[in-house]
Amino acid sequence: MTHETARQSSPPSGAQSASIRHYGIDWLRIGVFLLLILYHTGMFFNTEGWHAKSLHANDAMEPFMWLSSPWRLPLLFLISGVAIRFLSDKLGSGRFAADRAWRLFPVILFGMYVIVPPQSYSELRIAGLIDPGWWAFYRQYAGEWAGPWELHTPTWNHLWYVVYLFVYCLVLAPVLPLLRRLADSKVLRGLGRGAAGSGLGLAGFIILPLLPFLVIRFTLADQFPTTHALFDDWANHAHSLTMVLFGYVLAKNDGFWTAVDRALPVAAGVTVSLVAYLFWAYTNIEFAASEPVLLWIARIGRIVFMWTIILTLLGAARRWLDHDGPVRRYLTAAVFPWYILHQTLIVSVGFAIRDAGFGVWTEFVIIEATTIAGCAIGFEVLRRIPVLRLVMGMKALAPAVTTEAAPRSSRAPELGDTLQKL
């Protein structure tokens, strides 16, 4: 299928060929990072263990949070895989590895020693394991590997995504020429054309990618529960790296993108059905767990849901969000620094007000409003200081926010900018 054929076979939705920048993917990335702010605010209020907890902790939000868990980070890793393809094609393997080291490692180091420590301080204070006094705590946090507490310090907490992405980029860099040949091979191009051109091919596009995740779920997941600790997190690595590779293969295959467009109605229908079933299972967990058939439907359904909602969001973004504007350009630059800052703000503000006697909704509004304001102000301040731009994942010398849109015809190689904002 030629480039023009791929475009002609797309639905009349304005979805663009894979060789043109996917603004919809930018919007998805923005949306997922912003959703993390709401999700981690919810972690302060739900009944699961976390760095700080409200005295009003309850399970009201948990079913909605569980429904977001299967797909939020997998979608981010898939988007990262798409961006890796564009950026590595632009830079070459060696420059790509050097660029990732320069752009991500300072973020990790600064995050572990400056951004994250207030989270550990709040957690240890709530647990009664340290006395008040920031500097006494920080000297031990920064000066002793694996600190004097059960809590491992220094740590990266929510920045584990950055750590894993950094490692995956370095691991993949030496084999990028091979991956590029594989992604552009006649076999995968043919599979893309088949997925775009027939009902059977489309069914395969929806079903076959589920197989590795089913294998991971029923082989590695129970043996290696998720830790975000890098060295013992093998099921999570298998899952996340598979998503990165999916994104890499998908990135420039016009047939696969056309299949994403065509899959939208089916994927959305399956997703809605699974949302209803999984919500019922989560809210009736004891009954569902007591019935083997219902339990297995939930286990498998969770994996199917992960993939179909990702397909739904990709298709919807291509259909309705494939447009540029000053808001997209601003948020594309801002959302990663917001991600770096947000959890420390949530935990610190939550720790500060948990004993103040506020009601649960007052606490929620204070934490959410303070976090959003802190992220916005923090970005505006930090983007004006070159050295701090570097440790917040922004280009050290280039402007953080552009206001002029590039001509449509010049955008083909620029999806790698999505990753360059990471």
XYZ file of C-alpha atoms in Angstrom:
422
model
C 0.000 0.000 0.000
C 1.438 3.388 -0.965
C 1.347 6.442 1.247
C -1.520 7.871 -0.797
C -3.448 4.593 -0.625
C -3.093 4.537 3.138
C -4.558 7.995 3.333
C -7.412 7.158 0.974
C -8.351 4.095 3.010
C -8.549 6.071 6.237
C -11.980 7.131 7.444
C -13.042 10.711 6.770
C -11.944 11.766 10.225
C -8.983 13.952 9.496
C -6.648 11.265 10.804
C -3.233 11.750 9.300
C -0.744 9.342 7.851
C 1.977 8.011 10.104
C 4.523 10.154 8.280
C 2.894 13.333 9.618
C 2.983 14.436 13.216
C 0.235 12.896 15.335
C -1.087 15.812 17.357
C -3.650 13.450 18.850
C -0.829 11.478 20.479
C 0.466 14.706 22.037
C -2.999 15.292 23.489
C -3.145 11.732 24.832
C 0.228 12.136 26.504
C -0.945 15.402 28.075
C -4.175 13.780 29.224
C -2.490 10.760 30.814
C 0.001 12.887 32.747
C -2.809 15.141 33.986
C -4.832 12.086 34.980
C -1.895 11.019 37.151
C -2.391 14.138 39.264
C -5.993 13.140 39.959
C -4.993 9.494 40.482
C -2.263 10.290 43.005
C -4.573 12.682 44.832
C -6.922 9.707 45.077
C -4.100 7.652 46.574
C -4.069 10.045 49.532
C -7.715 9.202 50.210
C -8.107 5.507 49.339
C -7.425 2.503 51.594
C -4.269 1.254 49.865
C -0.825 1.864 51.319
C 0.858 5.068 50.158
C 3.325 7.735 51.289
C 0.694 9.793 53.128
C -2.909 9.014 53.950
C -5.910 11.097 54.917
C -7.563 10.403 58.253
C -10.742 10.158 56.151
C -9.393 7.344 53.928
C -12.186 5.329 52.311
C -12.815 3.102 49.305
C -15.213 5.358 47.370
C -12.760 6.190 44.583
C -11.075 2.802 44.345
C -13.185 1.201 41.557
C -12.553 4.229 39.310
C -8.846 4.198 40.129
C -8.617 0.456 39.419
C -10.274 1.020 36.046
C -7.533 3.475 35.102
C -4.652 1.298 36.306
C -4.515 -1.270 33.460
C -3.927 1.291 30.709
C -2.445 4.596 31.975
C 1.229 3.640 32.062
C 1.011 1.126 29.177
C -0.352 3.931 26.984
C 2.521 6.202 28.047
C 5.064 3.503 27.198
C 3.416 2.914 23.810
C 3.554 6.655 23.090
C 7.203 6.623 24.185
C 7.852 3.822 21.689
C 6.336 5.897 18.886
C 8.486 8.855 19.878
C 11.629 6.694 20.144
C 11.158 5.667 16.514
C 10.929 9.231 15.248
C 13.691 10.603 17.454
C 16.140 7.746 16.824
C 15.540 7.963 13.067
C 16.349 11.655 13.303
C 19.484 11.314 15.466
C 20.890 7.849 14.766
C 21.654 5.265 17.458
C 24.718 6.877 19.033
C 23.351 10.403 19.233
C 20.016 9.016 20.416
C 21.670 7.245 23.379
C 23.707 10.354 24.228
C 20.627 12.558 23.977
C 18.635 10.290 26.316
C 21.493 10.205 28.826
C 21.775 14.003 28.732
C 18.029 14.600 28.935
C 16.846 11.926 31.399
C 19.678 11.128 33.810
C 19.821 14.669 35.311
C 16.051 14.461 35.862
C 16.456 11.171 37.732
C 19.345 12.395 39.864
C 17.700 15.739 40.700
C 14.411 13.976 41.348
C 15.904 11.484 43.805
C 17.853 14.080 45.797
C 15.661 17.193 45.566
C 12.103 16.457 44.385
C 11.327 13.149 46.121
C 12.865 13.582 49.632
C 9.846 15.524 51.007
C 7.724 12.475 50.163
C 9.993 10.202 52.209
C 10.098 12.732 55.053
C 6.291 12.896 55.176
C 6.001 9.114 55.041
C 8.484 8.563 57.872
C 6.949 11.296 60.010
C 3.460 9.811 59.633
C 4.853 6.383 60.535
C 6.507 7.877 63.643
C 9.954 6.678 62.567
C 11.687 10.068 62.680
C 11.414 13.193 64.794
C 10.569 16.577 63.335
C 13.550 18.190 61.678
C 14.158 18.321 57.952
C 17.935 18.664 57.900
C 18.576 15.823 60.315
C 16.425 13.635 58.076
C 18.003 14.844 54.831
C 21.575 14.239 55.990
C 20.671 10.600 56.515
C 18.537 10.415 53.348
C 21.285 11.774 51.099
C 24.283 10.462 53.005
C 23.428 6.796 53.540
C 22.536 4.428 50.709
C 19.580 2.365 51.905
C 19.227 4.788 54.868
C 18.676 3.796 58.490
C 14.963 3.084 57.936
C 12.931 0.250 56.449
C 11.985 2.681 53.721
C 14.699 2.491 51.063
C 16.326 5.873 50.522
C 17.302 7.642 48.364
C 14.428 6.631 46.116
C 12.666 7.689 42.917
C 9.023 6.984 43.875
C 6.740 8.241 41.060
C 9.732 8.938 38.810
C 10.118 5.208 38.187
C 8.621 5.778 34.722
C 11.524 8.095 33.845
C 14.048 5.573 35.194
C 12.529 2.718 33.198
C 12.267 4.805 30.018
C 15.920 5.836 30.408
C 17.025 2.218 30.798
C 14.906 1.049 27.853
C 16.376 3.753 25.612
C 19.935 2.716 26.473
C 19.138 -0.989 26.062
C 17.466 -0.449 22.696
C 20.011 2.020 21.275
C 22.539 -0.608 20.055
C 19.844 -2.639 18.280
C 17.921 0.280 16.750
C 19.209 -0.415 13.198
C 17.890 -3.970 13.504
C 14.581 -2.798 14.955
C 14.243 -0.247 12.169
C 14.747 -2.899 9.490
C 12.228 -5.144 11.243
C 9.635 -2.390 11.595
C 10.037 -1.472 7.912
C 10.173 -5.069 6.693
C 7.866 -6.371 3.992
C 6.317 -8.711 6.569
C 5.213 -5.962 8.958
C 4.226 -3.671 6.095
C 2.151 -6.527 4.743
C 0.575 -7.140 8.150
C -0.269 -3.442 8.317
C -1.922 -3.567 4.910
C -3.799 -6.701 5.943
C -5.007 -5.118 9.196
C -6.175 -2.056 7.275
C -7.743 -3.923 4.376
C -9.836 -6.827 5.644
C -12.132 -7.771 8.470
C -10.012 -10.794 9.332
C -6.856 -8.678 9.378
C -8.538 -6.133 11.609
C -9.642 -8.879 14.003
C -6.057 -10.094 14.149
C -4.869 -6.542 14.843
C -7.206 -6.383 17.839
C -6.623 -9.917 19.162
C -3.007 -10.932 18.435
C -1.312 -8.142 20.450
C -3.089 -9.517 23.521
C -1.063 -12.739 23.439
C 2.218 -11.488 24.971
C 0.332 -9.736 27.754
C -1.676 -12.860 28.540
C 1.577 -14.846 28.714
C 3.158 -12.237 31.001
C 0.081 -12.154 33.241
C -0.083 -15.900 33.757
C 3.653 -16.641 33.943
C 5.657 -13.694 35.324
C 3.104 -11.526 37.131
C 2.505 -13.801 40.109
C 6.196 -14.615 40.483
C 7.381 -11.003 40.121
C 4.787 -8.596 41.544
C 5.264 -4.987 40.561
C 7.820 -3.140 42.708
C 9.072 -0.242 40.517
C 12.498 -1.077 41.979
C 14.087 -1.784 38.539
C 16.126 -4.888 39.387
C 13.372 -7.271 40.534
C 10.447 -5.955 38.497
C 10.571 -8.444 35.627
C 6.870 -8.762 34.897
C 6.531 -4.987 34.759
C 9.596 -4.768 32.505
C 8.212 -7.407 30.150
C 4.888 -5.572 29.971
C 6.287 -2.048 29.621
C 9.054 -2.894 27.149
C 6.569 -4.817 25.000
C 4.436 -1.663 24.854
C 7.489 0.396 23.867
C 8.218 -2.046 21.038
C 4.571 -1.972 19.920
C 4.771 1.806 19.706
C 8.051 1.645 17.796
C 6.598 -0.769 15.215
C 3.339 1.158 14.950
C 5.002 4.561 14.532
C 5.590 4.664 10.765
C 3.334 1.876 9.540
C 0.464 3.567 7.706
C -1.488 0.328 7.525
C -1.458 -0.124 11.296
C -2.604 3.458 11.831
C -5.438 2.918 9.362
C -6.331 -0.223 11.329
C -6.428 1.886 14.499
C -8.954 4.157 12.777
C -11.054 1.226 11.559
C -10.915 -0.531 14.949
C -12.403 2.429 16.817
C -16.091 1.354 16.848
C -15.314 -2.269 17.763
C -12.670 -1.376 20.338
C -14.952 1.228 21.917
C -17.828 -1.264 22.136
C -15.665 -3.915 23.797
C -14.195 -1.302 26.140
C -17.613 -0.097 27.309
C -18.743 -3.678 27.937
C -15.590 -4.481 29.905
C -15.832 -1.270 31.934
C -19.309 -2.343 33.038
C -18.195 -5.873 33.922
C -14.963 -4.874 35.672
C -16.729 -2.154 37.649
C -19.238 -4.756 38.810
C -16.438 -7.201 39.669
C -14.452 -4.576 41.588
C -17.497 -3.483 43.582
C -18.512 -7.096 44.278
C -15.024 -8.482 44.668
C -15.784 -11.134 47.288
C -18.547 -12.688 45.197
C -16.554 -12.447 41.949
C -13.504 -14.021 43.602
C -15.590 -16.905 44.938
C -16.751 -17.937 41.458
C -13.872 -19.273 39.309
C -15.579 -18.438 36.004
C -16.289 -14.854 37.029
C -12.762 -14.470 38.390
C -11.141 -15.712 35.184
C -13.366 -13.475 33.076
C -12.200 -10.526 35.190
C -8.525 -11.518 34.946
C -8.577 -11.968 31.191
C -11.011 -9.100 30.710
C -8.615 -6.728 32.456
C -5.938 -7.480 29.851
C -8.372 -7.196 26.940
C -9.631 -3.931 28.443
C -6.076 -2.560 28.585
C -5.591 -3.048 24.855
C -9.067 -2.088 23.639
C -9.151 1.146 25.619
C -5.706 2.044 24.245
C -6.971 1.380 20.713
C -10.094 3.406 21.504
C -8.110 6.356 22.821
C -5.666 6.270 19.897
C -8.501 6.121 17.384
C -10.495 8.847 19.134
C -7.423 11.077 19.389
C -6.710 10.690 15.664
C -10.334 11.368 14.794
C -11.106 14.307 17.081
C -7.854 15.649 18.577
C -5.505 15.814 15.594
C -5.124 19.580 15.701
C -2.544 22.063 16.876
C -2.863 25.276 18.813
C -1.237 27.351 21.558
C -2.811 25.234 24.320
C -1.316 22.027 22.930
C 2.086 23.633 22.470
C 2.082 25.061 25.983
C 0.910 21.853 27.654
C 3.302 19.696 25.636
C 6.156 21.708 27.145
C 4.605 21.985 30.616
C 3.161 18.569 31.346
C 6.403 16.679 32.014
C 7.669 19.215 34.595
C 4.177 19.055 36.108
C 4.559 15.286 36.333
C 7.922 15.643 38.095
C 6.515 18.083 40.666
C 2.996 16.842 41.285
C 3.400 13.917 43.690
C 5.702 15.801 46.041
C 3.127 18.583 46.219
C 0.299 16.117 46.888
C 2.164 14.260 49.627
C 3.590 17.382 51.278
C 0.292 19.285 51.313
C -1.571 16.169 52.446
C 0.881 15.658 55.301
C 0.585 19.331 56.296
C -3.239 19.346 56.513
C -4.129 15.785 57.557
C -4.420 16.733 61.251
C -6.052 20.121 60.660
C -9.598 18.831 61.127
C -10.843 19.501 57.595
C -13.576 17.384 56.039
C -12.697 14.992 53.242
C -13.949 17.224 50.422
C -12.186 20.264 51.845
C -8.964 18.259 51.997
C -9.464 17.113 48.412
C -10.051 20.637 47.084
C -7.068 22.050 48.998
C -4.713 19.320 47.768
C -5.906 19.400 44.158
C -5.931 23.206 43.906
C -2.557 23.577 45.611
C -0.997 20.889 43.448
C -2.242 22.383 40.182
C -1.214 25.899 41.238
C 2.172 24.655 42.444
C 2.815 22.795 39.195
C 1.807 25.798 37.094
C 3.880 28.279 39.092
C 6.784 25.852 39.345
C 6.888 25.384 35.589
C 6.729 29.121 34.914
C 9.622 29.762 37.305
C 11.786 26.771 36.401
C 11.544 27.205 32.623
C 13.231 30.596 32.938
C 16.355 29.195 34.671
C 18.572 27.243 32.211
C 20.171 24.852 34.702
C 16.802 24.039 36.289
C 15.248 23.549 32.866
C 17.778 20.761 32.346
C 16.905 18.902 35.561
C 13.186 19.258 34.854
C 13.394 17.537 31.463
C 13.349 20.667 29.299
C 15.941 21.763 26.784
C 18.497 23.836 28.688
C 18.769 26.741 26.253
C 15.826 26.510 23.854
C 12.490 28.221 24.578
C 10.134 26.000 26.557
C 7.028 27.127 24.707
C 6.638 28.010 21.052
C 3.658 29.925 19.792
C 3.953 29.523 16.037
C 2.742 26.347 14.388
C 5.006 24.712 11.838
C 3.593 24.358 8.330
C 1.747 21.071 7.987
C 4.136 19.793 5.311
C 7.215 20.290 7.492
C 6.114 18.221 10.452
C 6.976 14.726 9.268
C 10.127 14.147 11.361
C 8.980 16.056 14.405
C 7.086 13.480 16.486
C 10.417 12.788 18.169
C 9.917 16.167 19.863
C 7.343 14.413 22.059
C 10.131 12.328 23.557
C 12.516 15.289 23.590
C 10.072 16.945 25.982
C 10.551 13.914 28.314
